[in-house]
Amino acid sequence: MVTEEQLPYLLKLLDDEEPAIQSALQHEFAETNGDLSHEIAALAIDLPVRDRMKLSHLLLPGRRETLEHEWQVPHGGADALAEDWDTFESLLRLVSDFLHDGVTLRPSLPDMIDMLAMEAADEIENLSANQLRLWMFESGKFIGNRENYYIPQNNDLCWVADTGFGSPISLATLFILVAHRLELEVSGCNYPGHFLARIHIDGKALLVDCFHRGRLIPVHELLSNNKNISQTAKIAILTECHLGHILSRILRNLEHSFRKDKQMGEALLFRKLHDSLQ
């Protein structure tokens, strides 16, 4: 285990290309939990970008082991997570921690959600699900990451909360989690190819396209004006997507992202995690 006393000396060796030194560094950093951000911050060490990237790579085996070791799915898989908000958020936190670089300091996922909820409560005068939609998405605070749609970071909810960019499902999931903190009713819609959120205004169900600045789609209009809509899409529109199925889709997205980037070790890891929900 790397201690604060050892860390400065190990970091000085990052640029040493001697194979024996690199092998020793790999061994030392693999023995960590994959995150030294608190230790680096405590020592006020400012690493160059190249060293941060190299250290993050060395810490990756530790992050992978931590994710696999702490990944505990309740008996019953995805269906058992239907209303289990604590476990759902805990598993999302593990995913975010794995996708983080392990070097730069940032709040945990629960703290990020707490801060967003408190900020929304302070700034929204008449708090409702629709007002939260306006505050998060129509304002431009959170928008779809069009230019880098497939990057794994789009599924890191801490990264999404910090940068304001995300995928359809990560933006909708953040919306759902912040709303839950504020005791507002927002659910998911597992629409094929483009995940949506669902809210109610004056008793009428509307879908929210969080990726496109929270535009509203009335459910009755979508069903009545689109005769070519598939049966799968109809079921998604009419059925609330529970928490376990949201997590399942996020894991599938991550497998696809890593496969697209030819990172097969990570792709297989997220396939394994996805299968654990079945």
Coordinates of C-alpha atoms in Angstrom, one line a residue:
M1 CA 0.0 0.0 0.0
V2 CA 1.4 3.4 -1.0
T3 CA 1.7 5.8 1.9
E4 CA 1.9 9.6 1.9
E5 CA 5.5 9.4 2.8
Q6 CA 6.4 7.1 -0.2
L7 CA 4.2 8.9 -2.7
P8 CA 6.5 11.9 -3.6
Y9 CA 9.4 9.6 -4.2
L10 CA 7.3 7.2 -6.4
L11 CA 6.0 10.2 -8.4
K12 CA 9.5 11.4 -9.1
L13 CA 10.1 8.0 -10.8
L14 CA 7.3 8.3 -13.3
D15 CA 9.6 9.6 -16.0
D16 CA 12.2 7.0 -15.5
E17 CA 12.0 4.6 -18.5
E18 CA 14.1 1.9 -16.9
P19 CA 12.0 -1.3 -17.3
A20 CA 12.8 -2.5 -13.7
I21 CA 11.6 0.9 -12.3
Q22 CA 8.4 0.8 -14.4
S23 CA 7.7 -2.7 -13.3
A24 CA 8.2 -1.7 -9.6
L25 CA 5.8 1.3 -10.1
Q26 CA 3.2 -0.9 -11.7
H27 CA 3.4 -3.3 -8.7
E28 CA 3.2 -0.5 -6.1
F29 CA 0.3 1.4 -7.7
A30 CA -1.6 -1.8 -8.5
E31 CA -1.7 -2.4 -4.7
T32 CA -3.8 0.8 -4.1
N33 CA -7.6 1.1 -4.5
G34 CA -6.9 3.0 -7.7
D35 CA -7.4 6.5 -6.3
L36 CA -4.7 8.7 -4.8
S37 CA -6.4 12.1 -5.4
H38 CA -6.8 12.8 -1.7
E39 CA -3.1 12.0 -0.9
I40 CA -1.9 14.1 -3.9
A41 CA -4.1 17.1 -2.8
A42 CA -2.9 16.8 0.8
L43 CA 0.7 16.9 -0.3
A44 CA -0.1 19.9 -2.7
I45 CA 1.6 18.1 -5.6
D46 CA 0.9 19.7 -9.0
L47 CA 1.6 17.0 -11.6
P48 CA 2.2 17.8 -15.2
V49 CA -0.5 16.5 -17.6
R50 CA 1.8 13.8 -18.9
D51 CA 2.5 12.5 -15.4
R52 CA -1.2 12.6 -14.5
M53 CA -2.0 10.5 -17.5
K54 CA 0.7 8.0 -16.7
L55 CA -0.2 7.8 -13.1
S56 CA -3.9 7.3 -13.9
H57 CA -2.9 4.4 -16.2
L58 CA -0.8 2.8 -13.4
L59 CA -3.8 3.2 -11.0
L60 CA -6.2 1.6 -13.4
P61 CA -5.7 -2.0 -12.1
G62 CA -6.5 -0.8 -8.6
R63 CA -9.7 0.9 -9.8
R64 CA -10.7 -2.2 -11.6
E65 CA -10.2 -4.4 -8.6
T66 CA -12.1 -2.0 -6.4
L67 CA -15.0 -1.9 -8.8
E68 CA -15.2 -5.7 -9.1
H69 CA -14.7 -6.3 -5.3
E70 CA -17.3 -3.7 -4.2
W71 CA -19.9 -4.5 -6.9
Q72 CA -22.7 -6.1 -4.9
V73 CA -26.0 -6.6 -6.7
P74 CA -29.0 -7.7 -4.6
H75 CA -30.6 -11.1 -5.2
G76 CA -33.0 -10.7 -8.1
G77 CA -30.7 -8.6 -10.2
A78 CA -32.0 -5.5 -12.0
D79 CA -35.6 -6.1 -10.9
A80 CA -34.6 -6.1 -7.2
L81 CA -33.3 -2.5 -7.8
A82 CA -36.6 -1.2 -8.9
E83 CA -37.1 1.1 -5.9
D84 CA -33.7 0.6 -4.1
W85 CA -32.4 4.1 -4.5
D86 CA -29.5 3.6 -2.1
T87 CA -28.1 0.6 -3.9
F88 CA -28.7 2.2 -7.3
E89 CA -26.8 5.3 -6.3
S90 CA -24.0 3.3 -4.7
L91 CA -23.5 1.2 -7.9
L92 CA -23.5 4.4 -10.0
R93 CA -20.9 5.8 -7.6
L94 CA -18.6 2.8 -8.2
V95 CA -18.9 3.2 -12.0
S96 CA -18.1 7.0 -11.7
D97 CA -15.1 6.2 -9.4
F98 CA -13.8 3.7 -11.9
L99 CA -14.1 6.1 -14.8
H100 CA -12.4 8.9 -12.9
D101 CA -8.6 9.3 -13.3
G102 CA -7.8 8.6 -9.7
V103 CA -5.5 11.6 -9.6
T104 CA -7.6 14.8 -9.6
L105 CA -9.7 15.6 -6.5
R106 CA -13.4 15.8 -6.8
P107 CA -16.5 15.3 -4.7
S108 CA -18.2 11.9 -4.5
L109 CA -21.4 11.2 -6.6
P110 CA -23.7 11.6 -3.5
D111 CA -22.1 14.9 -2.6
M112 CA -22.4 16.1 -6.2
I113 CA -26.1 15.3 -6.3
D114 CA -26.6 16.9 -2.8
M115 CA -24.9 20.1 -4.1
L116 CA -27.0 20.3 -7.2
A117 CA -30.2 19.7 -5.3
M118 CA -29.3 22.4 -2.8
E119 CA -28.4 24.8 -5.6
A120 CA -31.7 24.1 -7.3
A121 CA -33.7 24.5 -4.1
D122 CA -32.0 27.9 -3.5
E123 CA -32.5 29.2 -7.0
I124 CA -36.0 27.9 -8.1
E125 CA -38.8 29.9 -6.6
N126 CA -41.7 27.5 -7.2
L127 CA -40.1 24.1 -7.0
S128 CA -41.6 21.4 -9.3
A129 CA -40.4 18.8 -11.7
N130 CA -41.0 21.1 -14.6
Q131 CA -39.2 24.0 -13.0
L132 CA -36.3 21.7 -12.3
R133 CA -36.3 20.8 -16.0
L134 CA -36.2 24.4 -16.9
W135 CA -33.3 25.1 -14.5
M136 CA -31.2 22.1 -15.5
F137 CA -31.8 21.9 -19.3
E138 CA -33.7 24.7 -20.9
S139 CA -31.2 27.1 -19.2
G140 CA -28.3 25.4 -20.9
K141 CA -26.8 24.3 -17.6
F142 CA -26.7 20.7 -18.9
I143 CA -26.6 19.9 -22.6
G144 CA -26.0 16.9 -24.8
N145 CA -22.4 16.1 -25.6
R146 CA -22.9 16.0 -29.4
E147 CA -19.2 16.3 -30.3
N148 CA -18.0 13.4 -28.1
Y149 CA -21.1 11.3 -28.0
Y150 CA -19.5 7.9 -27.4
I151 CA -16.8 8.7 -24.8
P152 CA -17.1 6.7 -21.6
Q153 CA -17.0 9.9 -19.5
N154 CA -20.6 10.6 -20.7
N155 CA -21.6 7.8 -18.3
D156 CA -19.6 9.2 -15.4
L157 CA -22.3 11.1 -13.5
C158 CA -19.7 13.1 -11.5
W159 CA -18.1 14.2 -14.8
V160 CA -21.5 15.1 -16.2
A161 CA -22.4 17.1 -13.1
D162 CA -19.0 18.9 -13.2
T163 CA -18.8 19.7 -17.0
G164 CA -22.5 20.0 -17.9
F165 CA -22.1 17.6 -20.8
G166 CA -23.6 14.1 -21.0
S167 CA -25.5 11.5 -23.0
P168 CA -29.3 11.1 -23.1
I169 CA -29.3 8.6 -20.3
S170 CA -26.7 10.2 -18.0
L171 CA -28.5 13.6 -18.2
A172 CA -31.8 11.9 -17.6
T173 CA -30.4 9.9 -14.7
L174 CA -28.9 13.0 -13.1
F175 CA -32.3 14.7 -13.5
I176 CA -34.0 11.7 -11.8
L177 CA -31.5 11.7 -8.9
V178 CA -31.7 15.4 -8.2
A179 CA -35.5 15.3 -8.4
H180 CA -35.5 12.4 -5.9
R181 CA -33.4 14.5 -3.5
L182 CA -36.0 17.3 -3.8
E183 CA -39.0 14.8 -3.4
L184 CA -40.1 15.5 -7.0
E185 CA -41.6 12.9 -9.3
V186 CA -39.3 12.2 -12.3
S187 CA -38.9 8.8 -13.9
G188 CA -37.2 7.2 -16.8
C189 CA -38.4 6.2 -20.2
N190 CA -36.4 3.5 -21.9
Y191 CA -37.1 4.7 -25.4
P192 CA -35.1 2.7 -28.0
G193 CA -32.0 4.5 -29.1
H194 CA -32.6 7.7 -27.1
F195 CA -33.3 7.5 -23.3
L196 CA -35.8 10.1 -22.0
A197 CA -37.2 11.2 -18.7
R198 CA -40.9 11.5 -17.7
I199 CA -42.7 14.2 -15.7
H200 CA -46.3 15.2 -15.2
I201 CA -47.7 18.7 -15.7
D202 CA -51.4 19.3 -14.7
G203 CA -51.9 15.5 -14.6
K204 CA -50.6 14.9 -18.1
A205 CA -47.5 12.8 -18.8
L206 CA -44.8 14.4 -20.8
L207 CA -41.4 13.0 -21.9
V208 CA -38.3 15.1 -21.4
D209 CA -35.5 15.0 -24.0
C210 CA -32.7 16.0 -21.6
F211 CA -30.1 15.7 -24.4
H212 CA -31.8 18.5 -26.4
R213 CA -32.2 21.1 -23.7
G214 CA -35.1 19.4 -22.0
R215 CA -37.6 19.7 -24.8
L216 CA -41.1 18.4 -23.9
I217 CA -42.8 15.7 -25.8
P218 CA -46.5 15.1 -24.9
V219 CA -47.1 11.3 -24.6
H220 CA -50.6 11.4 -26.1
E221 CA -49.4 13.3 -29.1
L222 CA -46.4 11.0 -29.7
L223 CA -48.7 8.0 -29.7
S224 CA -51.5 9.5 -31.7
N225 CA -49.5 11.2 -34.4
N226 CA -46.9 8.5 -35.1
K227 CA -48.5 5.5 -36.7
N228 CA -45.1 3.9 -37.5
I229 CA -43.9 3.7 -33.9
S230 CA -42.7 0.3 -33.0
Q231 CA -44.3 -1.9 -30.3
T232 CA -41.1 -1.7 -28.3
A233 CA -41.2 2.1 -28.4
K234 CA -44.9 2.1 -27.4
I235 CA -44.2 -0.1 -24.4
A236 CA -41.3 2.2 -23.4
I237 CA -43.5 5.3 -23.6
L238 CA -46.3 3.8 -21.5
T239 CA -44.1 2.0 -18.9
E240 CA -41.8 3.6 -16.3
C241 CA -38.2 2.4 -16.6
H242 CA -37.2 1.4 -13.1
L243 CA -33.8 2.0 -11.6
G244 CA -32.3 -1.5 -12.3
H245 CA -33.1 -1.2 -16.0
I246 CA -31.5 2.3 -16.1
L247 CA -28.3 0.9 -14.6
S248 CA -28.4 -2.0 -17.1
R249 CA -28.6 0.4 -20.0
I250 CA -25.7 2.5 -18.7
L251 CA -23.5 -0.6 -18.4
R252 CA -24.4 -1.6 -22.0
N253 CA -23.5 1.9 -23.2
L254 CA -20.1 1.6 -21.4
E255 CA -19.4 -1.7 -23.0
H256 CA -20.2 -0.3 -26.4
S257 CA -18.1 2.8 -25.8
F258 CA -15.0 0.8 -24.8
R259 CA -15.5 -1.6 -27.7
K260 CA -15.7 1.3 -30.1
D261 CA -12.4 2.6 -28.6
K262 CA -10.9 -0.9 -28.8
Q263 CA -10.4 -1.1 -25.0
M264 CA -11.5 -4.7 -24.8
G265 CA -10.5 -5.3 -21.2
E266 CA -12.8 -2.5 -20.0
A267 CA -15.5 -3.6 -22.5
L268 CA -15.4 -7.1 -21.0
L269 CA -15.5 -5.8 -17.5
F270 CA -18.7 -3.8 -18.2
R271 CA -20.2 -6.8 -20.0
K272 CA -19.5 -8.8 -16.8
L273 CA -21.2 -6.2 -14.6
H274 CA -24.2 -6.0 -16.9
D275 CA -24.6 -9.8 -16.8
S276 CA -24.6 -9.6 -13.0
L277 CA -27.9 -7.8 -13.2
Q278 CA -29.6 -10.6 -15.2

